[in-house]
PDB file of C-alpha atoms in Angstrom:
ATOM      1  CA  MET A   1     -18.605-209.012 -12.140  1.00  0.00           C
ATOM      2  CA  ALA A   2     -15.596-206.916 -13.157  1.00  0.00           C
ATOM      3  CA  TYR A   3     -16.135-204.233 -15.758  1.00  0.00           C
ATOM      4  CA  ASP A   4     -14.625-205.308 -19.091  1.00  0.00           C
ATOM      5  CA  ILE A   5     -13.859-202.234 -21.209  1.00  0.00           C
ATOM      6  CA  GLU A   6     -12.675-204.321 -24.165  1.00  0.00           C
ATOM      7  CA  GLU A   7     -15.967-206.189 -24.253  1.00  0.00           C
ATOM      8  CA  VAL A   8     -17.887-202.900 -24.088  1.00  0.00           C
ATOM      9  CA  ARG A   9     -15.783-201.441 -26.907  1.00  0.00           C
ATOM     10  CA  ARG A  10     -16.359-204.512 -29.093  1.00  0.00           C
ATOM     11  CA  LYS A  11     -20.075-204.433 -28.488  1.00  0.00           C
ATOM     12  CA  TYR A  12     -20.867-200.728 -28.683  1.00  0.00           C
ATOM     13  CA  ILE A  13     -18.409-198.810 -30.871  1.00  0.00           C
ATOM     14  CA  GLY A  14     -20.172-198.201 -34.166  1.00  0.00           C
ATOM     15  CA  PHE A  15     -23.603-198.853 -32.704  1.00  0.00           C
ATOM     16  CA  GLU A  16     -26.219-196.633 -34.310  1.00  0.00           C
ATOM     17  CA  THR A  17     -29.739-196.014 -33.079  1.00  0.00           C
ATOM     18  CA  ALA A  18     -32.813-195.991 -35.274  1.00  0.00           C
ATOM     19  CA  LYS A  19     -33.874-192.519 -36.355  1.00  0.00           C
ATOM     20  CA  THR A  20     -36.112-190.828 -33.800  1.00  0.00           C
ATOM     21  CA  HIS A  21     -38.330-187.862 -34.563  1.00  0.00           C
ATOM     22  CA  GLY A  22     -38.812-184.810 -32.398  1.00  0.00           C
ATOM     23  CA  ARG A  23     -42.334-184.707 -31.029  1.00  0.00           C
ATOM     24  CA  TYR A  24     -42.785-180.991 -31.654  1.00  0.00           C
ATOM     25  CA  PRO A  25     -41.707-178.779 -34.540  1.00  0.00           C
ATOM     26  CA  VAL A  26     -39.106-176.079 -34.054  1.00  0.00           C
ATOM     27  CA  GLU A  27     -41.044-173.415 -32.139  1.00  0.00           C
ATOM     28  CA  HIS A  28     -40.583-169.764 -31.266  1.00  0.00           C
ATOM     29  CA  ASP A  29     -40.912-169.952 -27.511  1.00  0.00           C
ATOM     30  CA  PRO A  30     -38.243-172.588 -26.716  1.00  0.00           C
ATOM     31  CA  ILE A  31     -35.911-170.521 -28.921  1.00  0.00           C
ATOM     32  CA  ARG A  32     -36.804-167.379 -26.974  1.00  0.00           C
ATOM     33  CA  ARG A  33     -36.146-169.098 -23.643  1.00  0.00           C
ATOM     34  CA  HIS A  34     -32.854-170.468 -24.930  1.00  0.00           C
ATOM     35  CA  CYS A  35     -31.756-167.038 -26.169  1.00  0.00           C
ATOM     36  CA  HIS A  36     -32.834-165.211 -23.035  1.00  0.00           C
ATOM     37  CA  MET A  37     -30.719-167.375 -20.731  1.00  0.00           C
ATOM     38  CA  VAL A  38     -27.687-165.629 -22.272  1.00  0.00           C
ATOM     39  CA  ASP A  39     -29.364-162.249 -22.959  1.00  0.00           C
ATOM     40  CA  ASP A  40     -29.416-162.930 -26.696  1.00  0.00           C
ATOM     41  CA  ASN A  41     -31.920-160.480 -28.186  1.00  0.00           C
ATOM     42  CA  ASN A  42     -31.048-161.059 -31.835  1.00  0.00           C
ATOM     43  CA  PRO A  43     -34.291-160.446 -33.825  1.00  0.00           C
ATOM     44  CA  LEU A  44     -33.219-163.123 -36.295  1.00  0.00           C
ATOM     45  CA  PHE A  45     -33.912-165.658 -33.562  1.00  0.00           C
ATOM     46  CA  ILE A  46     -36.631-164.150 -31.375  1.00  0.00           C
ATOM     47  CA  ASP A  47     -38.766-161.923 -33.608  1.00  0.00           C
ATOM     48  CA  PRO A  48     -41.603-163.991 -35.132  1.00  0.00           C
ATOM     49  CA  ASP A  49     -42.098-161.256 -37.724  1.00  0.00           C
ATOM     50  CA  HIS A  50     -38.464-161.182 -38.817  1.00  0.00           C
ATOM     51  CA  GLU A  51     -38.205-160.721 -42.559  1.00  0.00           C
ATOM     52  CA  GLY A  52     -37.678-164.104 -44.161  1.00  0.00           C
ATOM     53  CA  GLY A  53     -38.731-165.942 -41.010  1.00  0.00           C
ATOM     54  CA  ALA A  54     -37.039-166.556 -37.687  1.00  0.00           C
ATOM     55  CA  LEU A  55     -34.189-169.032 -37.415  1.00  0.00           C
ATOM     56  CA  CYS A  56     -33.135-171.361 -34.642  1.00  0.00           C
ATOM     57  CA  PRO A  57     -29.757-170.177 -33.324  1.00  0.00           C
ATOM     58  CA  PRO A  58     -26.919-172.476 -34.424  1.00  0.00           C
ATOM     59  CA  SER A  59     -26.730-174.296 -31.115  1.00  0.00           C
ATOM     60  CA  GLY A  60     -26.206-178.040 -31.281  1.00  0.00           C
ATOM     61  CA  TRP A  61     -27.863-178.250 -27.895  1.00  0.00           C
ATOM     62  CA  LEU A  62     -31.064-176.643 -29.177  1.00  0.00           C
ATOM     63  CA  ALA A  63     -31.058-178.701 -32.375  1.00  0.00           C
ATOM     64  CA  HIS A  64     -30.790-181.824 -30.263  1.00  0.00           C
ATOM     65  CA  TYR A  65     -33.616-180.590 -28.060  1.00  0.00           C
ATOM     66  CA  PHE A  66     -35.982-180.181 -30.985  1.00  0.00           C
ATOM     67  CA  ALA A  67     -34.904-183.519 -32.461  1.00  0.00           C
ATOM     68  CA  SER A  68     -35.390-185.554 -29.333  1.00  0.00           C
ATOM     69  CA  LEU A  69     -35.345-183.920 -25.926  1.00  0.00           C
ATOM     70  CA  GLY A  70     -38.489-181.822 -26.043  1.00  0.00           C
ATOM     71  CA  PRO A  71     -41.282-184.132 -24.902  1.00  0.00           C
ATOM     72  CA  TRP A  72     -42.791-183.867 -21.470  1.00  0.00           C
ATOM     73  CA  PRO A  73     -42.393-185.271 -18.818  1.00  0.00           C
ATOM     74  CA  ALA A  74     -38.958-183.789 -18.451  1.00  0.00           C
ATOM     75  CA  VAL A  75     -36.370-186.497 -18.016  1.00  0.00           C
ATOM     76  CA  PHE A  76     -32.648-186.032 -18.179  1.00  0.00           C
ATOM     77  CA  GLU A  77     -31.762-188.244 -21.064  1.00  0.00           C
ATOM     78  CA  PRO A  78     -28.151-189.348 -21.226  1.00  0.00           C
ATOM     79  CA  LEU A  79     -27.050-189.549 -24.826  1.00  0.00           C
ATOM     80  CA  PHE A  80     -26.149-193.169 -24.482  1.00  0.00           C
ATOM     81  CA  PRO A  81     -27.763-194.850 -21.503  1.00  0.00           C
ATOM     82  CA  ILE A  82     -27.283-198.086 -23.392  1.00  0.00           C
ATOM     83  CA  VAL A  83     -23.501-198.123 -22.887  1.00  0.00           C
ATOM     84  CA  PRO A  84     -22.767-199.838 -19.576  1.00  0.00           C
ATOM     85  CA  THR A  85     -20.420-197.832 -17.367  1.00  0.00           C
ATOM     86  CA  PRO A  86     -19.209-198.329 -13.767  1.00  0.00           C
ATOM     87  CA  GLY A  87     -20.451-194.864 -12.773  1.00  0.00           C
ATOM     88  CA  LYS A  88     -23.682-193.072 -13.575  1.00  0.00           C
ATOM     89  CA  ARG A  89     -22.481-189.492 -13.072  1.00  0.00           C
ATOM     90  CA  ILE A  90     -21.959-187.655 -16.333  1.00  0.00           C
ATOM     91  CA  VAL A  91     -19.999-184.591 -17.383  1.00  0.00           C
ATOM     92  CA  ASN A  92     -19.990-183.334 -20.961  1.00  0.00           C
ATOM     93  CA  MET A  93     -16.310-182.554 -21.556  1.00  0.00           C
ATOM     94  CA  SER A  94     -16.430-181.206 -25.084  1.00  0.00           C
ATOM     95  CA  GLN A  95     -18.724-180.635 -27.998  1.00  0.00           C
ATOM     96  CA  GLU A  96     -18.195-180.065 -31.691  1.00  0.00           C
ATOM     97  CA  VAL A  97     -20.995-179.059 -34.033  1.00  0.00           C
ATOM     98  CA  GLU A  98     -20.705-178.920 -37.805  1.00  0.00           C
ATOM     99  CA  TRP A  99     -23.522-177.151 -39.613  1.00  0.00           C
ATOM    100  CA  SER A 100     -24.799-177.826 -43.119  1.00  0.00           C
ATOM    101  CA  ALA A 101     -28.013-175.779 -43.149  1.00  0.00           C
ATOM    102  CA  HIS A 102     -30.091-173.345 -41.123  1.00  0.00           C
ATOM    103  CA  ILE A 103     -32.896-174.630 -38.916  1.00  0.00           C
ATOM    104  CA  LYS A 104     -36.104-172.645 -39.380  1.00  0.00           C
ATOM    105  CA  VAL A 105     -39.117-172.264 -37.146  1.00  0.00           C
ATOM    106  CA  GLY A 106     -41.604-174.903 -38.285  1.00  0.00           C
ATOM    107  CA  ASP A 107     -38.984-177.484 -39.258  1.00  0.00           C
ATOM    108  CA  HIS A 108     -39.369-181.018 -37.907  1.00  0.00           C
ATOM    109  CA  LEU A 109     -36.058-182.493 -36.786  1.00  0.00           C
ATOM    110  CA  SER A 110     -34.944-186.081 -36.356  1.00  0.00           C
ATOM    111  CA  VAL A 111     -31.793-187.645 -34.984  1.00  0.00           C
ATOM    112  CA  VAL A 112     -29.697-190.752 -35.429  1.00  0.00           C
ATOM    113  CA  ARG A 113     -27.184-191.385 -32.665  1.00  0.00           C
ATOM    114  CA  ARG A 114     -23.931-193.207 -33.138  1.00  0.00           C
ATOM    115  CA  ILE A 115     -21.239-194.289 -30.729  1.00  0.00           C
ATOM    116  CA  ALA A 116     -17.891-193.264 -32.170  1.00  0.00           C
ATOM    117  CA  ASP A 117     -15.644-194.365 -29.311  1.00  0.00           C
ATOM    118  CA  VAL A 118     -15.618-195.709 -25.774  1.00  0.00           C
ATOM    119  CA  PHE A 119     -12.478-195.787 -23.665  1.00  0.00           C
ATOM    120  CA  GLN A 120     -11.361-195.938 -20.058  1.00  0.00           C
ATOM    121  CA  LYS A 121      -9.188-193.177 -18.621  1.00  0.00           C
ATOM    122  CA  GLY A 122      -9.011-192.508 -14.909  1.00  0.00           C
ATOM    123  CA  ILE A 123      -9.684-189.141 -13.305  1.00  0.00           C
ATOM    124  CA  THR A 124      -8.698-187.956  -9.849  1.00  0.00           C
ATOM    125  CA  ILE A 125     -11.869-189.133  -8.145  1.00  0.00           C
ATOM    126  CA  ASP A 126     -12.411-192.302 -10.190  1.00  0.00           C
ATOM    127  CA  PRO A 127      -9.610-194.423 -11.672  1.00  0.00           C
ATOM    128  CA  GLU A 128     -12.187-196.383 -13.698  1.00  0.00           C
ATOM    129  CA  ALA A 129     -13.904-193.453 -15.382  1.00  0.00           C
ATOM    130  CA  VAL A 130     -15.282-194.253 -18.821  1.00  0.00           C
ATOM    131  CA  TRP A 131     -15.423-191.790 -21.702  1.00  0.00           C
ATOM    132  CA  ILE A 132     -17.958-191.994 -24.523  1.00  0.00           C
ATOM    133  CA  VAL A 133     -17.668-190.146 -27.819  1.00  0.00           C
ATOM    134  CA  ALA A 134     -21.183-189.848 -29.182  1.00  0.00           C
ATOM    135  CA  GLU A 135     -22.394-188.405 -32.460  1.00  0.00           C
ATOM    136  CA  ALA A 136     -25.870-187.143 -33.252  1.00  0.00           C
ATOM    137  CA  ILE A 137     -26.747-186.684 -36.905  1.00  0.00           C
ATOM    138  CA  ILE A 138     -29.681-184.294 -37.099  1.00  0.00           C
ATOM    139  CA  THR A 139     -31.876-183.988 -40.184  1.00  0.00           C
ATOM    140  CA  ASN A 140     -34.940-181.957 -41.122  1.00  0.00           C
ATOM    141  CA  GLN A 141     -38.318-182.997 -42.566  1.00  0.00           C
ATOM    142  CA  ARG A 142     -36.786-183.143 -46.063  1.00  0.00           C
ATOM    143  CA  ASP A 143     -34.185-185.596 -44.757  1.00  0.00           C
ATOM    144  CA  GLU A 144     -31.477-182.975 -45.294  1.00  0.00           C
ATOM    145  CA  GLU A 145     -28.643-183.093 -42.786  1.00  0.00           C
ATOM    146  CA  VAL A 146     -28.604-179.846 -40.800  1.00  0.00           C
ATOM    147  CA  CYS A 147     -25.843-180.615 -38.324  1.00  0.00           C
ATOM    148  CA  VAL A 148     -23.696-183.255 -36.682  1.00  0.00           C
ATOM    149  CA  VAL A 149     -23.135-182.912 -32.937  1.00  0.00           C
ATOM    150  CA  ARG A 150     -20.143-184.707 -31.427  1.00  0.00           C
ATOM    151  CA  ASN A 151     -19.971-184.956 -27.626  1.00  0.00           C
ATOM    152  CA  THR A 152     -17.248-186.383 -25.424  1.00  0.00           C
ATOM    153  CA  LEU A 153     -18.931-187.555 -22.248  1.00  0.00           C
ATOM    154  CA  LEU A 154     -17.140-188.483 -19.041  1.00  0.00           C
ATOM    155  CA  THR A 155     -18.980-191.004 -16.876  1.00  0.00           C
ATOM    156  CA  HIS A 156     -17.724-191.632 -13.366  1.00  0.00           C
ATOM    157  CA  ARG A 157     -18.588-192.969  -9.920  1.00  0.00           C
ATOM    158  CA  THR A 158     -19.035-190.856  -6.808  1.00  0.00           C
ATOM    159  CA  PRO A 159     -16.164-190.883  -4.283  1.00  0.00           C
ATOM    160  CA  GLU A 160     -18.387-192.991  -1.986  1.00  0.00           C
ATOM    161  CA  GLU A 161     -18.972-195.538  -4.739  1.00  0.00           C
ATOM    162  CA  VAL A 162     -15.243-195.731  -5.444  1.00  0.00           C
ATOM    163  CA  ALA A 163     -14.502-196.245  -1.737  1.00  0.00           C
ATOM    164  CA  ALA A 164     -17.173-198.953  -1.465  1.00  0.00           C
ATOM    165  CA  ALA A 165     -15.809-200.754  -4.529  1.00  0.00           C
ATOM    166  CA  ASN A 166     -12.287-200.622  -3.111  1.00  0.00           C
ATOM    167  CA  ALA A 167     -13.500-201.991   0.229  1.00  0.00           C
ATOM    168  CA  ASN A 168     -15.171-204.923  -1.528  1.00  0.00           C
ATOM    169  CA  ALA A 169     -12.187-205.665  -3.757  1.00  0.00           C
TER     170      ALA A 169
ATOM    171  CA  MET B   1     -32.571-153.786 -34.196  1.00  0.00           C
ATOM    172  CA  MET B   2     -30.901-155.188 -37.287  1.00  0.00           C
ATOM    173  CA  GLN B   3     -27.541-156.833 -36.806  1.00  0.00           C
ATOM    174  CA  GLU B   4     -24.752-154.946 -38.555  1.00  0.00           C
ATOM    175  CA  GLN B   5     -23.359-157.077 -41.386  1.00  0.00           C
ATOM    176  CA  VAL B   6     -19.639-157.731 -41.481  1.00  0.00           C
ATOM    177  CA  ASN B   7     -18.087-158.714 -44.815  1.00  0.00           C
ATOM    178  CA  TRP B   8     -15.221-161.159 -45.303  1.00  0.00           C
ATOM    179  CA  ASP B   9     -13.156-158.499 -47.063  1.00  0.00           C
ATOM    180  CA  GLU B  10     -13.332-156.185 -44.044  1.00  0.00           C
ATOM    181  CA  VAL B  11     -12.096-158.792 -41.577  1.00  0.00           C
ATOM    182  CA  ASP B  12      -8.429-158.903 -40.611  1.00  0.00           C
ATOM    183  CA  ILE B  13      -6.468-161.578 -38.795  1.00  0.00           C
ATOM    184  CA  GLY B  14      -6.168-160.457 -35.190  1.00  0.00           C
ATOM    185  CA  ASP B  15      -9.544-158.710 -35.124  1.00  0.00           C
ATOM    186  CA  GLU B  16     -11.299-159.230 -31.814  1.00  0.00           C
ATOM    187  CA  LEU B  17     -15.007-159.912 -31.460  1.00  0.00           C
ATOM    188  CA  PRO B  18     -16.918-157.653 -29.054  1.00  0.00           C
ATOM    189  CA  GLU B  19     -16.915-159.520 -25.739  1.00  0.00           C
ATOM    190  CA  ILE B  20     -20.064-160.470 -23.871  1.00  0.00           C
ATOM    191  CA  SER B  21     -20.313-160.730 -20.090  1.00  0.00           C
ATOM    192  CA  LEU B  22     -22.810-162.767 -18.069  1.00  0.00           C
ATOM    193  CA  ASP B  23     -23.092-162.759 -14.272  1.00  0.00           C
ATOM    194  CA  ILE B  24     -23.914-166.240 -12.963  1.00  0.00           C
ATOM    195  CA  THR B  25     -26.635-165.275 -10.517  1.00  0.00           C
ATOM    196  CA  THR B  26     -29.466-167.301  -9.004  1.00  0.00           C
ATOM    197  CA  ARG B  27     -31.747-165.753 -11.602  1.00  0.00           C
ATOM    198  CA  ARG B  28     -29.365-166.954 -14.306  1.00  0.00           C
ATOM    199  CA  LEU B  29     -29.568-170.514 -12.933  1.00  0.00           C
ATOM    200  CA  PHE B  30     -33.346-170.459 -13.363  1.00  0.00           C
ATOM    201  CA  LEU B  31     -32.950-169.054 -16.858  1.00  0.00           C
ATOM    202  CA  GLN B  32     -30.527-171.906 -17.591  1.00  0.00           C
ATOM    203  CA  ALA B  33     -33.019-174.549 -16.471  1.00  0.00           C
ATOM    204  CA  SER B  34     -35.762-172.914 -18.552  1.00  0.00           C
ATOM    205  CA  GLY B  35     -33.622-172.231 -21.588  1.00  0.00           C
ATOM    206  CA  ALA B  36     -31.639-175.452 -21.783  1.00  0.00           C
ATOM    207  CA  GLN B  37     -34.280-177.843 -20.374  1.00  0.00           C
ATOM    208  CA  ASP B  38     -31.440-179.783 -18.771  1.00  0.00           C
ATOM    209  CA  TRP B  39     -32.629-181.518 -15.619  1.00  0.00           C
ATOM    210  CA  TYR B  40     -29.371-183.168 -14.623  1.00  0.00           C
ATOM    211  CA  PRO B  41     -29.114-182.202 -10.927  1.00  0.00           C
ATOM    212  CA  ALA B  42     -25.413-181.283 -11.049  1.00  0.00           C
ATOM    213  CA  HIS B  43     -26.584-178.009 -12.600  1.00  0.00           C
ATOM    214  CA  PHE B  44     -29.007-176.959  -9.846  1.00  0.00           C
ATOM    215  CA  ASP B  45     -28.686-179.231  -6.776  1.00  0.00           C
ATOM    216  CA  PRO B  46     -25.552-178.413  -4.705  1.00  0.00           C
ATOM    217  CA  ALA B  47     -25.844-181.592  -2.598  1.00  0.00           C
ATOM    218  CA  PHE B  48     -25.971-183.776  -5.703  1.00  0.00           C
ATOM    219  CA  ALA B  49     -23.043-181.918  -7.269  1.00  0.00           C
ATOM    220  CA  ARG B  50     -20.893-182.247  -4.147  1.00  0.00           C
ATOM    221  CA  LYS B  51     -21.706-185.939  -3.744  1.00  0.00           C
ATOM    222  CA  ALA B  52     -20.488-186.438  -7.306  1.00  0.00           C
ATOM    223  CA  GLY B  53     -17.153-184.859  -6.346  1.00  0.00           C
ATOM    224  CA  HIS B  54     -17.706-181.329  -7.664  1.00  0.00           C
ATOM    225  CA  GLU B  55     -17.141-178.271  -5.480  1.00  0.00           C
ATOM    226  CA  ASP B  56     -20.513-176.802  -6.439  1.00  0.00           C
ATOM    227  CA  ILE B  57     -23.133-176.782  -9.165  1.00  0.00           C
ATOM    228  CA  PHE B  58     -21.922-175.567 -12.533  1.00  0.00           C
ATOM    229  CA  MET B  59     -23.354-174.200 -15.758  1.00  0.00           C
ATOM    230  CA  ASN B  60     -24.223-176.795 -18.361  1.00  0.00           C
ATOM    231  CA  THR B  61     -23.000-177.332 -21.905  1.00  0.00           C
ATOM    232  CA  GLY B  62     -26.118-175.830 -23.450  1.00  0.00           C
ATOM    233  CA  PHE B  63     -25.678-172.604 -21.528  1.00  0.00           C
ATOM    234  CA  VAL B  64     -21.993-172.188 -22.356  1.00  0.00           C
ATOM    235  CA  GLN B  65     -22.631-173.077 -25.983  1.00  0.00           C
ATOM    236  CA  ALA B  66     -25.482-170.551 -26.204  1.00  0.00           C
ATOM    237  CA  ALA B  67     -23.137-167.838 -24.911  1.00  0.00           C
ATOM    238  CA  LEU B  68     -20.452-168.694 -27.467  1.00  0.00           C
ATOM    239  CA  VAL B  69     -23.070-168.819 -30.221  1.00  0.00           C
ATOM    240  CA  ARG B  70     -24.304-165.373 -29.177  1.00  0.00           C
ATOM    241  CA  LEU B  71     -20.735-164.052 -29.229  1.00  0.00           C
ATOM    242  CA  ILE B  72     -20.284-165.301 -32.788  1.00  0.00           C
ATOM    243  CA  THR B  73     -23.714-164.509 -34.234  1.00  0.00           C
ATOM    244  CA  ASP B  74     -23.756-160.990 -32.762  1.00  0.00           C
ATOM    245  CA  TRP B  75     -20.485-160.376 -34.594  1.00  0.00           C
ATOM    246  CA  MET B  76     -21.105-162.137 -37.911  1.00  0.00           C
ATOM    247  CA  GLY B  77     -24.558-160.631 -38.584  1.00  0.00           C
ATOM    248  CA  ASP B  78     -27.599-162.182 -40.214  1.00  0.00           C
ATOM    249  CA  GLY B  79     -25.721-162.875 -43.448  1.00  0.00           C
ATOM    250  CA  GLY B  80     -23.052-164.990 -41.772  1.00  0.00           C
ATOM    251  CA  PHE B  81     -23.228-168.757 -41.348  1.00  0.00           C
ATOM    252  CA  LEU B  82     -21.654-170.596 -38.431  1.00  0.00           C
ATOM    253  CA  LYS B  83     -20.109-173.628 -40.093  1.00  0.00           C
ATOM    254  CA  ARG B  84     -18.375-175.201 -37.109  1.00  0.00           C
ATOM    255  CA  LEU B  85     -18.062-174.653 -33.382  1.00  0.00           C
ATOM    256  CA  ALA B  86     -15.958-176.835 -31.092  1.00  0.00           C
ATOM    257  CA  PHE B  87     -15.243-176.186 -27.436  1.00  0.00           C
ATOM    258  CA  GLU B  88     -13.944-177.982 -24.354  1.00  0.00           C
ATOM    259  CA  MET B  89     -15.558-177.784 -20.918  1.00  0.00           C
ATOM    260  CA  ARG B  90     -12.181-177.849 -19.141  1.00  0.00           C
ATOM    261  CA  ARG B  91     -13.197-175.912 -16.044  1.00  0.00           C
ATOM    262  CA  GLN B  92     -16.484-174.823 -14.608  1.00  0.00           C
ATOM    263  CA  HIS B  93     -18.540-171.632 -14.531  1.00  0.00           C
ATOM    264  CA  ARG B  94     -20.319-171.476 -11.180  1.00  0.00           C
ATOM    265  CA  PRO B  95     -22.729-169.239  -9.265  1.00  0.00           C
ATOM    266  CA  GLY B  96     -20.928-166.056  -8.243  1.00  0.00           C
ATOM    267  CA  ASP B  97     -18.737-166.073 -11.342  1.00  0.00           C
ATOM    268  CA  THR B  98     -18.823-163.575 -14.145  1.00  0.00           C
ATOM    269  CA  MET B  99     -18.476-165.459 -17.401  1.00  0.00           C
ATOM    270  CA  VAL B 100     -16.924-163.405 -20.196  1.00  0.00           C
ATOM    271  CA  CYS B 101     -16.825-164.685 -23.774  1.00  0.00           C
ATOM    272  CA  HIS B 102     -14.139-163.567 -26.220  1.00  0.00           C
ATOM    273  CA  GLY B 103     -13.234-164.250 -29.807  1.00  0.00           C
ATOM    274  CA  LYS B 104     -10.384-163.463 -32.166  1.00  0.00           C
ATOM    275  CA  VAL B 105      -9.867-163.936 -35.916  1.00  0.00           C
ATOM    276  CA  THR B 106      -6.997-166.369 -36.510  1.00  0.00           C
ATOM    277  CA  ALA B 107      -7.191-166.990 -40.267  1.00  0.00           C
ATOM    278  CA  LYS B 108      -9.285-166.451 -43.386  1.00  0.00           C
ATOM    279  CA  LYS B 109      -9.415-168.163 -46.760  1.00  0.00           C
ATOM    280  CA  GLU B 110     -11.686-168.899 -49.694  1.00  0.00           C
ATOM    281  CA  THR B 111     -12.510-172.524 -50.457  1.00  0.00           C
ATOM    282  CA  ASP B 112     -14.968-173.738 -53.107  1.00  0.00           C
ATOM    283  CA  GLY B 113     -16.537-170.316 -53.312  1.00  0.00           C
ATOM    284  CA  ALA B 114     -17.030-170.006 -49.548  1.00  0.00           C
ATOM    285  CA  ALA B 115     -15.351-167.072 -47.794  1.00  0.00           C
ATOM    286  CA  LEU B 116     -14.238-168.612 -44.506  1.00  0.00           C
ATOM    287  CA  VAL B 117     -13.080-166.950 -41.322  1.00  0.00           C
ATOM    288  CA  PHE B 118     -11.482-168.972 -38.528  1.00  0.00           C
ATOM    289  CA  LEU B 119     -11.870-167.878 -34.923  1.00  0.00           C
ATOM    290  CA  ASP B 120     -10.512-168.719 -31.536  1.00  0.00           C
ATOM    291  CA  VAL B 121     -13.342-168.343 -29.041  1.00  0.00           C
ATOM    292  CA  TRP B 122     -13.345-168.843 -25.310  1.00  0.00           C
ATOM    293  CA  ALA B 123     -15.272-168.283 -22.090  1.00  0.00           C
ATOM    294  CA  GLU B 124     -13.390-167.252 -18.980  1.00  0.00           C
ATOM    295  CA  ASN B 125     -14.221-166.321 -15.413  1.00  0.00           C
ATOM    296  CA  GLN B 126     -12.424-164.596 -12.581  1.00  0.00           C
ATOM    297  CA  ARG B 127     -11.672-167.859 -10.687  1.00  0.00           C
ATOM    298  CA  GLU B 128     -10.408-170.112 -13.446  1.00  0.00           C
ATOM    299  CA  GLY B 129      -9.285-167.840 -16.253  1.00  0.00           C
ATOM    300  CA  ILE B 130     -10.050-169.562 -19.552  1.00  0.00           C
ATOM    301  CA  ALA B 131     -12.483-172.298 -18.581  1.00  0.00           C
ATOM    302  CA  THR B 132     -13.910-173.065 -22.014  1.00  0.00           C
ATOM    303  CA  PRO B 133     -11.508-172.804 -24.964  1.00  0.00           C
ATOM    304  CA  GLY B 134     -12.886-173.311 -28.440  1.00  0.00           C
ATOM    305  CA  GLU B 135     -12.652-172.581 -32.121  1.00  0.00           C
ATOM    306  CA  ALA B 136     -15.140-171.731 -34.825  1.00  0.00           C
ATOM    307  CA  THR B 137     -15.420-171.442 -38.576  1.00  0.00           C
ATOM    308  CA  VAL B 138     -17.753-168.865 -40.081  1.00  0.00           C
ATOM    309  CA  ILE B 139     -18.804-168.193 -43.682  1.00  0.00           C
ATOM    310  CA  LEU B 140     -19.183-164.479 -44.360  1.00  0.00           C
ATOM    311  CA  PRO B 141     -20.567-162.648 -47.378  1.00  0.00           C
ATOM    312  CA  ARG B 142     -18.090-160.883 -49.652  1.00  0.00           C
ATOM    313  CA  ALA B 143     -18.202-157.131 -50.001  1.00  0.00           C
ATOM    314  CA  PRO B 144     -20.493-156.270 -52.967  1.00  0.00           C
ATOM    315  CA  ALA B 145     -17.630-154.913 -55.112  1.00  0.00           C
ATOM    316  CA  SER B 146     -15.643-158.154 -54.601  1.00  0.00           C
ATOM    317  CA  GLU B 147     -18.315-160.530 -55.857  1.00  0.00           C
ATOM    318  CA  GLY B 148     -17.609-161.996 -59.236  1.00  0.00           C
TER     319      GLY B 148
END
């Protein structure tokens, strides 16, 4: 059946997930690992004895991790596996994070995900690539909004999948 | 080591943030997997990446974001607050590259009692030039004598 972008847009734009809660609280060691991948030795983030308490660095990625991506077993979790797309390969093309409050070690984060836009725009290797603009609204245990993460995701087919689809057309 | 605190009053348009440089080595790839917990194979499996149409594996969004966040937080000090960060993953940072992050003050203003500084930030490498352009908004403390 042919992919119908207008049907997908009608069905999914504005869709919002139920709030999900991170399994673990914001913890020191995932913060340390996150900081050390870029040689970030800021005591505000990695010193458990920092005066006033350690903070989570203002990374939307890490906030999202604590709100939803932390549980084991490790599974790559596309932000919106529910949106049907011709291709299953994903590239995150841009991200915007707006912060309202610090995240502290010990906080419990939750997330609501919302689909802001879905559109089709071809790329060199896939003329039917589909782009998804996804928002994640992250809150703490007091239900205070700490940040909103906005991702623009490109989903596409492999060159082999494109060739196979063209051969069958 | 305490981070040195910069005040809004001391910042001038055109000021440059101290750059940070990260070599994308094999060790760094393992640190990325550990630090970002991103198991999408395009970031560590060359065969998967090439089958998807990429030339090689490439660093993920979490890694690039963490580098830009470090650039900004190292500069703004513990008393600063990163209000907004937006960036585009236009080109890739790959093994063998040296990723260098830069930032520059583009504007400053006070709104509703918040002393805002606007930045251009970007990550570049020797193959692609500016691969990740972005912009940020930071709230800085006022110098003590300037506070009402």
